[in-house]
PDB file of C-alpha atoms in Angstrom:
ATOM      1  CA  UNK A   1      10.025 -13.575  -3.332  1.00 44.00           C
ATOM      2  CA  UNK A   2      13.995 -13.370  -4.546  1.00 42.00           C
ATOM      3  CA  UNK A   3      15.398 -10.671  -2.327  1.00 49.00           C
ATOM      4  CA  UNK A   4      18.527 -10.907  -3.204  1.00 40.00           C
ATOM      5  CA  UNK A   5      20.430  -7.431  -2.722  1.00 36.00           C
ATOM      6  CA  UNK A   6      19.412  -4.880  -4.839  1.00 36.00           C
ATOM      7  CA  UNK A   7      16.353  -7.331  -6.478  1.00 36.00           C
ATOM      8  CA  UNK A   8      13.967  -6.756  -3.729  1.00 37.00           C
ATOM      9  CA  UNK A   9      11.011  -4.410  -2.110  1.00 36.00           C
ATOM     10  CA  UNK A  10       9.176  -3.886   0.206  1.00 36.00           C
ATOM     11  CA  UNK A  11       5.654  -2.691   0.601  1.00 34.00           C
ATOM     12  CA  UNK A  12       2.641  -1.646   3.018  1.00 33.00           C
ATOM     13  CA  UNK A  13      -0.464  -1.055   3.363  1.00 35.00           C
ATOM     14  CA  UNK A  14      -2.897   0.414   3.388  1.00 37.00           C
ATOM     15  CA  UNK A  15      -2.642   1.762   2.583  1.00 36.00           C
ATOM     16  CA  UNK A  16      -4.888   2.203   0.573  1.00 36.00           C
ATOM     17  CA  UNK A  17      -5.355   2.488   1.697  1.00 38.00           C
ATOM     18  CA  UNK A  18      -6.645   5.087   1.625  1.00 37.00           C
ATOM     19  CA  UNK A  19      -8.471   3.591   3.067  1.00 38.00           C
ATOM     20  CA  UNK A  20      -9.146   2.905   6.646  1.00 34.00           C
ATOM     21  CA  UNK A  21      -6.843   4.730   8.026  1.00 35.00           C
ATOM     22  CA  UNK A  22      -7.551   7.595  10.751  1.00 34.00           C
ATOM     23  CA  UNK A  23     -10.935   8.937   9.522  1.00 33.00           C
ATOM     24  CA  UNK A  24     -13.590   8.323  11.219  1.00 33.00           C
ATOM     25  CA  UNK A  25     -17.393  10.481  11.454  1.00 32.00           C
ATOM     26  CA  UNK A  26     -19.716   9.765  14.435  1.00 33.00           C
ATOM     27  CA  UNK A  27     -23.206  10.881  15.036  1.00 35.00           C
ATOM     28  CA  UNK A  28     -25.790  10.928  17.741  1.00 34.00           C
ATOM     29  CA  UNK A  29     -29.491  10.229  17.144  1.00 34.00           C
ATOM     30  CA  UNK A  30     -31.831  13.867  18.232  1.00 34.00           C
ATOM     31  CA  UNK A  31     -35.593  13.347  19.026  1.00 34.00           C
ATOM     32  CA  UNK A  32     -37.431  15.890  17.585  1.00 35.00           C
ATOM     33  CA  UNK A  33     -41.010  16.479  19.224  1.00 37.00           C
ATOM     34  CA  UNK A  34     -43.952  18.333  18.038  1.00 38.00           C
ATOM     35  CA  UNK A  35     -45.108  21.430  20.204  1.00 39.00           C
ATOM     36  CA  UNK A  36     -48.338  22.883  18.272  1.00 40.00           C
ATOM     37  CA  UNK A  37     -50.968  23.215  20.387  1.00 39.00           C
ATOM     38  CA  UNK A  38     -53.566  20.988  20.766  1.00 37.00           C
ATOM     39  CA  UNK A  39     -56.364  20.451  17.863  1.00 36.00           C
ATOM     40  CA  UNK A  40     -59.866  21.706  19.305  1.00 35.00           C
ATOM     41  CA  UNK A  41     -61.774  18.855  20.104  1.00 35.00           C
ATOM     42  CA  UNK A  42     -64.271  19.095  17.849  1.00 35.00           C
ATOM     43  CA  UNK A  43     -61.686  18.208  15.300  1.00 34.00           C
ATOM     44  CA  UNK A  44     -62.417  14.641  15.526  1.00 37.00           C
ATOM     45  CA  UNK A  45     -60.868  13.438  12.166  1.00 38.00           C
ATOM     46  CA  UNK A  46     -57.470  15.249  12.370  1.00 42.00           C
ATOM     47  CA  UNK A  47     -54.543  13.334  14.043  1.00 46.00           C
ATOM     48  CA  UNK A  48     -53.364  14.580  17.687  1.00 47.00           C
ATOM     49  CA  UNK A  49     -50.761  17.448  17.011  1.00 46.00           C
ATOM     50  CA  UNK A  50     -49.351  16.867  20.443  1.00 51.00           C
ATOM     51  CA  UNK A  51     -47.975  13.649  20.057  1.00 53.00           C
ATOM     52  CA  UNK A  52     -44.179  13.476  19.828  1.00 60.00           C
ATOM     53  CA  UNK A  53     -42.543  12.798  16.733  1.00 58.00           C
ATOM     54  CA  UNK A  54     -40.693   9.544  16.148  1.00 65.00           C
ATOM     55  CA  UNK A  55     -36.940   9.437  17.111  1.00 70.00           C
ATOM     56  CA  UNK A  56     -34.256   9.853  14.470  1.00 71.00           C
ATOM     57  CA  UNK A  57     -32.994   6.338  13.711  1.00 71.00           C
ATOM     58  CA  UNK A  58     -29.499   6.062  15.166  1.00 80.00           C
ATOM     59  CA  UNK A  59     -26.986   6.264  12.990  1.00 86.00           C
ATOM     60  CA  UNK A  60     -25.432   2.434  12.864  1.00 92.00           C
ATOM     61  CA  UNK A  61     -21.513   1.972  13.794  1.00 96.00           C
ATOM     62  CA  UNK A  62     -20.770  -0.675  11.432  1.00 97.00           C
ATOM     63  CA  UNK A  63     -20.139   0.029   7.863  1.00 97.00           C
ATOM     64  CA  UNK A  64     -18.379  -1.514   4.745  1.00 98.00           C
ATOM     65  CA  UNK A  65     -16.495  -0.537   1.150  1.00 98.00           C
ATOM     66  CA  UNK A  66     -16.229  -2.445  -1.889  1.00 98.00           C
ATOM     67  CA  UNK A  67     -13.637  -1.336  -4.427  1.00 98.00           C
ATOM     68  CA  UNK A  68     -13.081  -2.499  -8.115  1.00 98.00           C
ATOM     69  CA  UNK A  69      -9.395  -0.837  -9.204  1.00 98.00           C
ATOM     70  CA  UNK A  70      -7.235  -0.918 -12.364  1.00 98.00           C
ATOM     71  CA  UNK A  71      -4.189  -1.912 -10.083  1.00 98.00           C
ATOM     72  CA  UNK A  72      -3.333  -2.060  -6.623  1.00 98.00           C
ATOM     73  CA  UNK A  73      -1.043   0.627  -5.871  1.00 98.00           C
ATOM     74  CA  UNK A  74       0.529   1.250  -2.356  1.00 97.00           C
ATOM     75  CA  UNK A  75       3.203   3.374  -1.451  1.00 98.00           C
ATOM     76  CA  UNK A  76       4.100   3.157  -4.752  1.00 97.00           C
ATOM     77  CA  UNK A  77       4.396  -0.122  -5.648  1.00 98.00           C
ATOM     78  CA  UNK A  78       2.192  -1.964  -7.835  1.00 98.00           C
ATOM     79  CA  UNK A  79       1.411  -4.866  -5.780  1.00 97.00           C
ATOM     80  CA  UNK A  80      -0.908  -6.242  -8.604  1.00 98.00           C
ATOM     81  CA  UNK A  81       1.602  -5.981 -10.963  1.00 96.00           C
ATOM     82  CA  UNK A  82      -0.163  -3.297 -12.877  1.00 95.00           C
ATOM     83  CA  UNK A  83      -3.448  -5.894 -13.047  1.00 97.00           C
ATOM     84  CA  UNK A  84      -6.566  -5.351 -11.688  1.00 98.00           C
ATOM     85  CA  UNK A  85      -7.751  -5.826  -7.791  1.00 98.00           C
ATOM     86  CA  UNK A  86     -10.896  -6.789  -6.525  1.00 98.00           C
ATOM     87  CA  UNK A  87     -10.851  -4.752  -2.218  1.00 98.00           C
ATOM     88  CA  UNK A  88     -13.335  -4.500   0.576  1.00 98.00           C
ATOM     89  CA  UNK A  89     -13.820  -3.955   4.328  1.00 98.00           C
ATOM     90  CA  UNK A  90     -15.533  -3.704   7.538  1.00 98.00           C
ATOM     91  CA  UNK A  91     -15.402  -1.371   9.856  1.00 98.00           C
ATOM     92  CA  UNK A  92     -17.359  -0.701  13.531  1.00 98.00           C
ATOM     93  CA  UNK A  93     -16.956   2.394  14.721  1.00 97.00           C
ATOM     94  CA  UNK A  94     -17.839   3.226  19.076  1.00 97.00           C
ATOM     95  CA  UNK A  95     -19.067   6.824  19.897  1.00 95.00           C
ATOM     96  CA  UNK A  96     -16.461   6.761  22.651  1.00 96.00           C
ATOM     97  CA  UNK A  97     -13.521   6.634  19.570  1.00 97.00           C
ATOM     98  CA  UNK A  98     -12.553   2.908  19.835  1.00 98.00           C
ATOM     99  CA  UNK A  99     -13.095   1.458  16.751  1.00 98.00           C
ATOM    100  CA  UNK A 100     -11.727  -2.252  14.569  1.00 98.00           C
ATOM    101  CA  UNK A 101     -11.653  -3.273  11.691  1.00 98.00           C
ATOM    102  CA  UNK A 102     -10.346  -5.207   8.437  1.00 98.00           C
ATOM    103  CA  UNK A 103      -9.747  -5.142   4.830  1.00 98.00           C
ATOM    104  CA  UNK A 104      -8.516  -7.229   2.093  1.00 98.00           C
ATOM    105  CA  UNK A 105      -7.095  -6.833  -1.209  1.00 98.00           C
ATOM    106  CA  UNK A 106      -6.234  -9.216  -3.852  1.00 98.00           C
ATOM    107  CA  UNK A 107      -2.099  -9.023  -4.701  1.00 98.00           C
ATOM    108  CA  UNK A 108      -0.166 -10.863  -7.491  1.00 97.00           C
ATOM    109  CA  UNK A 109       2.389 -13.568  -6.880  1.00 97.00           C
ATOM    110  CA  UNK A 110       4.863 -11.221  -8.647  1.00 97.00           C
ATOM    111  CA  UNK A 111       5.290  -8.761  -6.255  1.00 97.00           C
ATOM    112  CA  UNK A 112       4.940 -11.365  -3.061  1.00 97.00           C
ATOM    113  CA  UNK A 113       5.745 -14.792  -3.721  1.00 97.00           C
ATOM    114  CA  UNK A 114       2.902 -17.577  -3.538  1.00 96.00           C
ATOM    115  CA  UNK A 115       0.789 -14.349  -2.469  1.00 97.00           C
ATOM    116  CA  UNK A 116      -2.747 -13.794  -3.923  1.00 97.00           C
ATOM    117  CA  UNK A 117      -4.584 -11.851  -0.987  1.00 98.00           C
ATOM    118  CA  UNK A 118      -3.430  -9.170   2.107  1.00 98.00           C
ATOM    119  CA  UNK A 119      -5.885  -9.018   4.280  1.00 98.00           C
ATOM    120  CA  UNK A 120      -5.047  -6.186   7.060  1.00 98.00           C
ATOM    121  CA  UNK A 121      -6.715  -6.274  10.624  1.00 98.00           C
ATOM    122  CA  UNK A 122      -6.491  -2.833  12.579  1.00 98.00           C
ATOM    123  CA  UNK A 123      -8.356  -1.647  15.817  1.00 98.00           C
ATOM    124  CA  UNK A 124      -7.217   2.189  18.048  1.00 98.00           C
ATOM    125  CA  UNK A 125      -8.637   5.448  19.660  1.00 98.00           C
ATOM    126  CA  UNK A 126      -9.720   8.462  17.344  1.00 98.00           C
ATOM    127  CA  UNK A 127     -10.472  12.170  18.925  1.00 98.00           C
ATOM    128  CA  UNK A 128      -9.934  15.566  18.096  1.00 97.00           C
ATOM    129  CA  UNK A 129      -8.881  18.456  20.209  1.00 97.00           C
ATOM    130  CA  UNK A 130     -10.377  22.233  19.474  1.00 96.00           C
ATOM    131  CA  UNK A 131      -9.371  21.870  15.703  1.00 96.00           C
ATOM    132  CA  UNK A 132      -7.179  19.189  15.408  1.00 98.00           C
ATOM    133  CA  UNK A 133      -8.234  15.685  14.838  1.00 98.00           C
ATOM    134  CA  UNK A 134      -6.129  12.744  15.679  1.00 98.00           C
ATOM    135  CA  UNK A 135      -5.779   9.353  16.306  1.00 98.00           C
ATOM    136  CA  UNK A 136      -3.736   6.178  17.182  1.00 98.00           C
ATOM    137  CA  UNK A 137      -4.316   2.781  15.305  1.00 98.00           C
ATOM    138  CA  UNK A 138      -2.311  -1.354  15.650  1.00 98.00           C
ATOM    139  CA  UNK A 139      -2.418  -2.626  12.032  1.00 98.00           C
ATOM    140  CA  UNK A 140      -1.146  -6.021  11.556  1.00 98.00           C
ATOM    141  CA  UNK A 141      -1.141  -7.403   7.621  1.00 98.00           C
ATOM    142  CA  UNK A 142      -1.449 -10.911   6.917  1.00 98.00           C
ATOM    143  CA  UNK A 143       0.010 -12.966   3.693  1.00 98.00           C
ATOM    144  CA  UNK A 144      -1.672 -16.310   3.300  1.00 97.00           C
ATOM    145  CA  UNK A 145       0.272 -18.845   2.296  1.00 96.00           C
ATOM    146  CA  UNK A 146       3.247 -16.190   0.845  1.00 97.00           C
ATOM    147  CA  UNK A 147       6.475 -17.065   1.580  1.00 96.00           C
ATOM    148  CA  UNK A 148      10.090 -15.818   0.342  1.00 96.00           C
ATOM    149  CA  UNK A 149      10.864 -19.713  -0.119  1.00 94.00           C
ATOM    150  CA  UNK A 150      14.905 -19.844  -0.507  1.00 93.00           C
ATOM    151  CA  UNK A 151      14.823 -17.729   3.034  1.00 94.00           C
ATOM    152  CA  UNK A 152      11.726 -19.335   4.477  1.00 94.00           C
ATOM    153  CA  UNK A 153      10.642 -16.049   5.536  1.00 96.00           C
ATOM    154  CA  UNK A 154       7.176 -15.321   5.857  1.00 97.00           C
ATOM    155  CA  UNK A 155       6.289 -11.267   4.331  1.00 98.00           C
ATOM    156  CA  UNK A 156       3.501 -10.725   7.337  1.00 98.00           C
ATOM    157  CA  UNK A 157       3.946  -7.923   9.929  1.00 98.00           C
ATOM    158  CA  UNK A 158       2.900  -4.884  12.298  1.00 98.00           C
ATOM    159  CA  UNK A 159       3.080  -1.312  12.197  1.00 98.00           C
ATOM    160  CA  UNK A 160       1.266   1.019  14.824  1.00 98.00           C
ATOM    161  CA  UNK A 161       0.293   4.499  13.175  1.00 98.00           C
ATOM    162  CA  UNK A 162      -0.306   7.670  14.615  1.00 98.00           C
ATOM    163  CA  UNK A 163      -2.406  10.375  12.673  1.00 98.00           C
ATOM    164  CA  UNK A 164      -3.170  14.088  13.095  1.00 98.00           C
ATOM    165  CA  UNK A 165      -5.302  16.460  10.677  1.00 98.00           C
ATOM    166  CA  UNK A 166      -5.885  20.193  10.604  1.00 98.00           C
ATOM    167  CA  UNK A 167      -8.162  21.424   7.900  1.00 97.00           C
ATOM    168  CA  UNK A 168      -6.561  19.998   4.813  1.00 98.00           C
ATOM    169  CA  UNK A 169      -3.252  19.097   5.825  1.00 98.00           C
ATOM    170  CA  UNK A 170      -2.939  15.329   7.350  1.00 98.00           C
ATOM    171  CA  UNK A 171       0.041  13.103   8.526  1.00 98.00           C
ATOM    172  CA  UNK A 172       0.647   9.989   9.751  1.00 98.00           C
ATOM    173  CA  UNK A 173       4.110   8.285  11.097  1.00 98.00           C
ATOM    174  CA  UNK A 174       3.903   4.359  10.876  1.00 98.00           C
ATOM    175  CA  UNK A 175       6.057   2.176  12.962  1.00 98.00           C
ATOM    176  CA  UNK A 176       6.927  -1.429  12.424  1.00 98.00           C
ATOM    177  CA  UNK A 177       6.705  -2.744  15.804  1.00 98.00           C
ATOM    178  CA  UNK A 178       6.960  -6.873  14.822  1.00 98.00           C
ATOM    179  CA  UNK A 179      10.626  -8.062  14.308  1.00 97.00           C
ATOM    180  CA  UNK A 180      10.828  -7.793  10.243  1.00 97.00           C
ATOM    181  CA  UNK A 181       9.283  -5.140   8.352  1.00 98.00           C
ATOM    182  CA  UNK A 182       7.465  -7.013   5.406  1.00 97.00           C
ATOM    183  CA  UNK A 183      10.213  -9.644   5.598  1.00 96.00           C
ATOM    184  CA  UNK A 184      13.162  -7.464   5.546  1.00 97.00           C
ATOM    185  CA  UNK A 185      16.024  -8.786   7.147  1.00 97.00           C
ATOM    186  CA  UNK A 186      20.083 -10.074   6.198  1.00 96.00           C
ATOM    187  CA  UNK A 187      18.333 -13.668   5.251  1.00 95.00           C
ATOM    188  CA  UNK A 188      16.312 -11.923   2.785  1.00 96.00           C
ATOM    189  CA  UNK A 189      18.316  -8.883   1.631  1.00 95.00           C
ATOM    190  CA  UNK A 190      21.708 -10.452   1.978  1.00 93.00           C
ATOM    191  CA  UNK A 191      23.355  -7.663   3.886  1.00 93.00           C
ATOM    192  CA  UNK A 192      24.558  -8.439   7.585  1.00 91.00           C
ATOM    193  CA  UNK A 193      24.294 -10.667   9.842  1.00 92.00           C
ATOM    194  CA  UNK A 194      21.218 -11.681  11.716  1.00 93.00           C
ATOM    195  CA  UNK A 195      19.990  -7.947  11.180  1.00 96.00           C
ATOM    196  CA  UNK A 196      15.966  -7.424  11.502  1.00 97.00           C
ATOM    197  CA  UNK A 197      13.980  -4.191  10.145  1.00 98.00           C
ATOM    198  CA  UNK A 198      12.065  -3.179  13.145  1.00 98.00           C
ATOM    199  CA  UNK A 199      11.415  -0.217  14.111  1.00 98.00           C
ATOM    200  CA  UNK A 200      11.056   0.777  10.240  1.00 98.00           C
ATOM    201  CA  UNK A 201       9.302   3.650   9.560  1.00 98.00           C
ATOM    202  CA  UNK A 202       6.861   5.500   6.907  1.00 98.00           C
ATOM    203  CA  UNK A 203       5.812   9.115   6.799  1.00 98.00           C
ATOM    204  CA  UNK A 204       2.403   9.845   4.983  1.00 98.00           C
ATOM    205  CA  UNK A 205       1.649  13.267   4.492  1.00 98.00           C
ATOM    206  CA  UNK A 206      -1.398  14.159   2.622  1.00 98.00           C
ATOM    207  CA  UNK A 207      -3.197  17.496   1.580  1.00 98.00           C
ATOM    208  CA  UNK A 208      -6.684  16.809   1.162  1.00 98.00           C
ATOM    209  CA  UNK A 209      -8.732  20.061  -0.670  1.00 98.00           C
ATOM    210  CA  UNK A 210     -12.507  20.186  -1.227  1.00 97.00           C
ATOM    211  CA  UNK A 211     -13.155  20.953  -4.963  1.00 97.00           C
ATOM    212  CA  UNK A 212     -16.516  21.502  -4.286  1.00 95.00           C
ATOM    213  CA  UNK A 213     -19.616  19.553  -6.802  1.00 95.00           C
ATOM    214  CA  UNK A 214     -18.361  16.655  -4.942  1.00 96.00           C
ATOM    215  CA  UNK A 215     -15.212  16.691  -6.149  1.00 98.00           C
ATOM    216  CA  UNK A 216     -11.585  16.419  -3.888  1.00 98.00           C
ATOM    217  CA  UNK A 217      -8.026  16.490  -4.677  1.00 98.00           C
ATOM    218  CA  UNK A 218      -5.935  14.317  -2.587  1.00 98.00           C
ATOM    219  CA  UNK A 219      -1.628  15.107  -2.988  1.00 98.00           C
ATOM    220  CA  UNK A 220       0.652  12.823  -1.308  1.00 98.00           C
ATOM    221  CA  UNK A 221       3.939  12.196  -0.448  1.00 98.00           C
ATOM    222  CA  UNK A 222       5.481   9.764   1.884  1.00 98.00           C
ATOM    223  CA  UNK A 223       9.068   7.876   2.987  1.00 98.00           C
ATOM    224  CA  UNK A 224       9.643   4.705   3.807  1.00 98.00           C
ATOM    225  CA  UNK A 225      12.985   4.301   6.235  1.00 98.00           C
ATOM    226  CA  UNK A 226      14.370   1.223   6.166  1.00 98.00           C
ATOM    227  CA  UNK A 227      15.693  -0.434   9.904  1.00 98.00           C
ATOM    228  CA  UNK A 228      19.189  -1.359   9.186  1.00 97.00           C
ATOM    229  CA  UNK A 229      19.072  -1.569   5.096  1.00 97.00           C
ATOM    230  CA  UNK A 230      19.090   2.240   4.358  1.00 96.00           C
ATOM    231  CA  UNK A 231      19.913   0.810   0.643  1.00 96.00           C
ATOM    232  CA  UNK A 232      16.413   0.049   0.720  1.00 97.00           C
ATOM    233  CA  UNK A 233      14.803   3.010   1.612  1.00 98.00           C
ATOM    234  CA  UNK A 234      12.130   4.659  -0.536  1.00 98.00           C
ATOM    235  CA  UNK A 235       9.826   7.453  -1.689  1.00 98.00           C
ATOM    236  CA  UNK A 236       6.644   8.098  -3.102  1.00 98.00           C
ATOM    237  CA  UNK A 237       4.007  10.821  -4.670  1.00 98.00           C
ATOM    238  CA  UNK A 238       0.412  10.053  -5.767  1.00 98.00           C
ATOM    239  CA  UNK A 239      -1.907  12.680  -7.193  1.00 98.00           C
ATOM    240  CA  UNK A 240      -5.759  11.791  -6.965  1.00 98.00           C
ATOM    241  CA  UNK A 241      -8.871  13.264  -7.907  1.00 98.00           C
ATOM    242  CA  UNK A 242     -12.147  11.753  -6.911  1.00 98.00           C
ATOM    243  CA  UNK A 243     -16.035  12.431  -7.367  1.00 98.00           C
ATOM    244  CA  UNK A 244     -18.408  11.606  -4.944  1.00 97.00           C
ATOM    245  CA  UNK A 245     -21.727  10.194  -6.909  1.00 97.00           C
ATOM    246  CA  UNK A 246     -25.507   9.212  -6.069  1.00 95.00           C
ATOM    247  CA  UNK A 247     -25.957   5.872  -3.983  1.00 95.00           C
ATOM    248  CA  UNK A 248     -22.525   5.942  -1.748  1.00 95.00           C
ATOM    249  CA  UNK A 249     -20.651   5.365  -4.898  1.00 97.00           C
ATOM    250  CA  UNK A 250     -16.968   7.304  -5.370  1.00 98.00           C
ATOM    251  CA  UNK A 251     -14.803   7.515  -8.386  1.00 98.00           C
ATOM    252  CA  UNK A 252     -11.381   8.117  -8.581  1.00 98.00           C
ATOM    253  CA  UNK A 253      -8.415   8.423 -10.737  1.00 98.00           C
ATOM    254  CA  UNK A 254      -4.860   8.768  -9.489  1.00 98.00           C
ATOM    255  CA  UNK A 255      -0.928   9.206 -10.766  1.00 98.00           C
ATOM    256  CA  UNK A 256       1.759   7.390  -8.562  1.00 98.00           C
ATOM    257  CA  UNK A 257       5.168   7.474  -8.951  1.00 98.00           C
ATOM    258  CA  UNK A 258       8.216   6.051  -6.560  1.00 98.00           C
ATOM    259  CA  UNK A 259      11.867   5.915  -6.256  1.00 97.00           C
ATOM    260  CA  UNK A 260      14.861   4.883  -4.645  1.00 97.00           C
ATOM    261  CA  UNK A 261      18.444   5.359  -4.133  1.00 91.00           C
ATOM    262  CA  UNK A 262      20.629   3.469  -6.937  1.00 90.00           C
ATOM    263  CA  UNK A 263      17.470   2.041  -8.778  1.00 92.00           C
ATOM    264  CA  UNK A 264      17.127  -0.632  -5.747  1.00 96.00           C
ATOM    265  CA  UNK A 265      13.829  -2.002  -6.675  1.00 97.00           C
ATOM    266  CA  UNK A 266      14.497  -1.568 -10.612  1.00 95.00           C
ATOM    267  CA  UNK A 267      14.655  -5.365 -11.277  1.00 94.00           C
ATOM    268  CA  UNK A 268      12.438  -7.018  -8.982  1.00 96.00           C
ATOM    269  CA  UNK A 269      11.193 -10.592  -9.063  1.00 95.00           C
ATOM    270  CA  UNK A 270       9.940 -13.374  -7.073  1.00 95.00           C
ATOM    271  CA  UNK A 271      10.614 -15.830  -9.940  1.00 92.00           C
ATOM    272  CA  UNK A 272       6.978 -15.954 -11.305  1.00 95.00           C
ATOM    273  CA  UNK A 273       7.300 -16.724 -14.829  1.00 92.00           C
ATOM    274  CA  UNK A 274       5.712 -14.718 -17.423  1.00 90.00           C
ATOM    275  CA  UNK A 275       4.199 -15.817 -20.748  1.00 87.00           C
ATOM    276  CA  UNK A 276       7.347 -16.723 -22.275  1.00 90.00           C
ATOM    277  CA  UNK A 277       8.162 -18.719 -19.433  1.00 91.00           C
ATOM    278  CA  UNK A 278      10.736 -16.514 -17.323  1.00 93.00           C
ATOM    279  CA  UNK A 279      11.509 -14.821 -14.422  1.00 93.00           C
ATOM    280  CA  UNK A 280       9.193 -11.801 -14.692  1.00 94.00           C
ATOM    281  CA  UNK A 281      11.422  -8.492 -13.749  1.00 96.00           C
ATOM    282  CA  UNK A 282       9.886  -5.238 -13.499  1.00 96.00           C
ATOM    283  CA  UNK A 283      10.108  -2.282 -11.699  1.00 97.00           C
ATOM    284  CA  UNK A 284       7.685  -1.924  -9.339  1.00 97.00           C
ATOM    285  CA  UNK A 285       7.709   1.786  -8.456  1.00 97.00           C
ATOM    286  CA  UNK A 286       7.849   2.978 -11.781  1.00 97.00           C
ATOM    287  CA  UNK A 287       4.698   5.855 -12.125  1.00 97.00           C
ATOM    288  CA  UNK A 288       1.533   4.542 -13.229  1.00 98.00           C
ATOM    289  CA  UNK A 289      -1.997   5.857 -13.581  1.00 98.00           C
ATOM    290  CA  UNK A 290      -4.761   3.957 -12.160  1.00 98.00           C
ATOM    291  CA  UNK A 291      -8.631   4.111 -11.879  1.00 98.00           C
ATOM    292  CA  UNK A 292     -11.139   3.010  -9.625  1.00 98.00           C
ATOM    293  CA  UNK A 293     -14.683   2.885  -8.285  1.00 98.00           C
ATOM    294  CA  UNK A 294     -15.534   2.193  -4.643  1.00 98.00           C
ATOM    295  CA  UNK A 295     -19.210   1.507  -3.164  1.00 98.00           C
ATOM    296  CA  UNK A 296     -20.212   2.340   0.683  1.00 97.00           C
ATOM    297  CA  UNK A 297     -22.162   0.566   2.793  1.00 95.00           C
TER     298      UNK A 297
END
């Protein structure tokens, strides 16, 4: 992907997603037993009434998602390029609040060079005290086989996030903990001299209001702060309504719009060519809409 200066962006997870991240619902099985008396015994024909009633089946800790969207949007950027994405995961969830997972997403090569897939693999501790719920979560995001080629810099890297909800209002701080923050650094961008973007950071606040019929309004807004290339820093909204359906099925729509200081990110490429055989340049934050249907398992 051609960084060069004010050509370049930068982009997370997950994200998505909207995935994944912080929520978590646990349950423990109840036996229920039968305490009518006894039939008299001349009732020969009618069942015992005393015997106990079978055990709730436990609820399993493992689940999955599938998602078919118009576009991949995260953090504002359109990491499909405005195409659709094909997304799933797995997740296993511990009653003692340890839980791991992953999740994948397909991406276009022109928005991460050479890239077609991230695939994110997370794992942490989620609680809640009196009212509050919280929790604390490694992500790691993997590009295979994407590459910025003319700085042989690879986009893959770490953030740890840490999450805390009261009734509607959530937010989360993510912290890039690996060296470069999805291969930010002065080989990349340019600017410096042997400069690295860790300890970047992204603040993810979300209002989440129950509609009722199933239906939920998510508002967002969130800042990306660059390590070191403040140029680079970022913002985004996103506006979402979904609708919970029959079967573990979940529909949503959503609005997303980003920005950034001095139109940054306004002519971004990686030097994938489009159909008239150029250098595709777009804007990848530019506000979009965006649809999209995702199954639970």
């Amino acid at each position: 992907m051609v960084l060069k200066r004010s050509k370049n962006s930068a982009v997370f997870c997950h994200v998505a997603a909207t995935l994944v991240c912080g929520y978590q619902i646990t349950a423990s099985a109840q036996t229920v037993t039968n305490t009518a008396p006894s039939a008299p015994a001349a009732a020969t024909l009618a069942p015992a009434a005393d015997a106990a009633a079978p055990a709730a089946a436990p609820v399993s800790p493992w689940s999955a998602n599938l998602t078919l969207t118009s576009q991949y949007v995260s953090r504002g950027f359109r990491q499909t390029w405005g195409k659709p994405a094909i997304q799933g995961g797995v997740d296993y969830t511990h009653p003692s609040g340890w839980s791991a997972g992953t999740w994948m997403s397909s991406v276009s090569d022109h928005f991460i060079e050479n890239g077609t897939v991230e695939w994110d693999l997370y794992g942490g501790y989620s609680g809640t005290v009196g009212d509050i719920a919280y929790s604390g979560l490694i992500y790691y995001y993997v590009y295979p086989g994407a590459e910025m080629s003319f700085a042989k810099t690879k986009y893959n890297y770490g953030e740890a996030v840490a999450s805390a909800t009261y009734k509607w209002l959530n937010v989360k701080y993510w912290l890039t903990y690996t060296p470069t923050y999805f291969g930010y650094n002065s080989n990349t961008l340019g600017v410096g001299n042997n400069k690295n973007s860790r300890g970047s950071g992204y603040l993810d606040i979300n209002g989440n209001f129950d509609l009722s019929n199933g239906i939920n309004l998510l508002v967002h807004y969130g800042a990306e702060r660059v390590q070191n290339f403040s140029a680079y820093n970022f913002q985004d909204t996103r506006i979402a309504l979904s609708k919970v359906l029959d079967g573990g099925w979940t529909l949503t729509g959503a609005y997303t719009k980003g920005w950034a200081k001095n139109g940054i990110y306004a002519h971004y490429t990686t030097g994938a060519l489009n159909s008239a055989g150029v250098a595709d340049v777009s804007n990848p934050l530019a506000s979009t809409f965006l649809v999209s249907v995702t199954k639970t398992f």
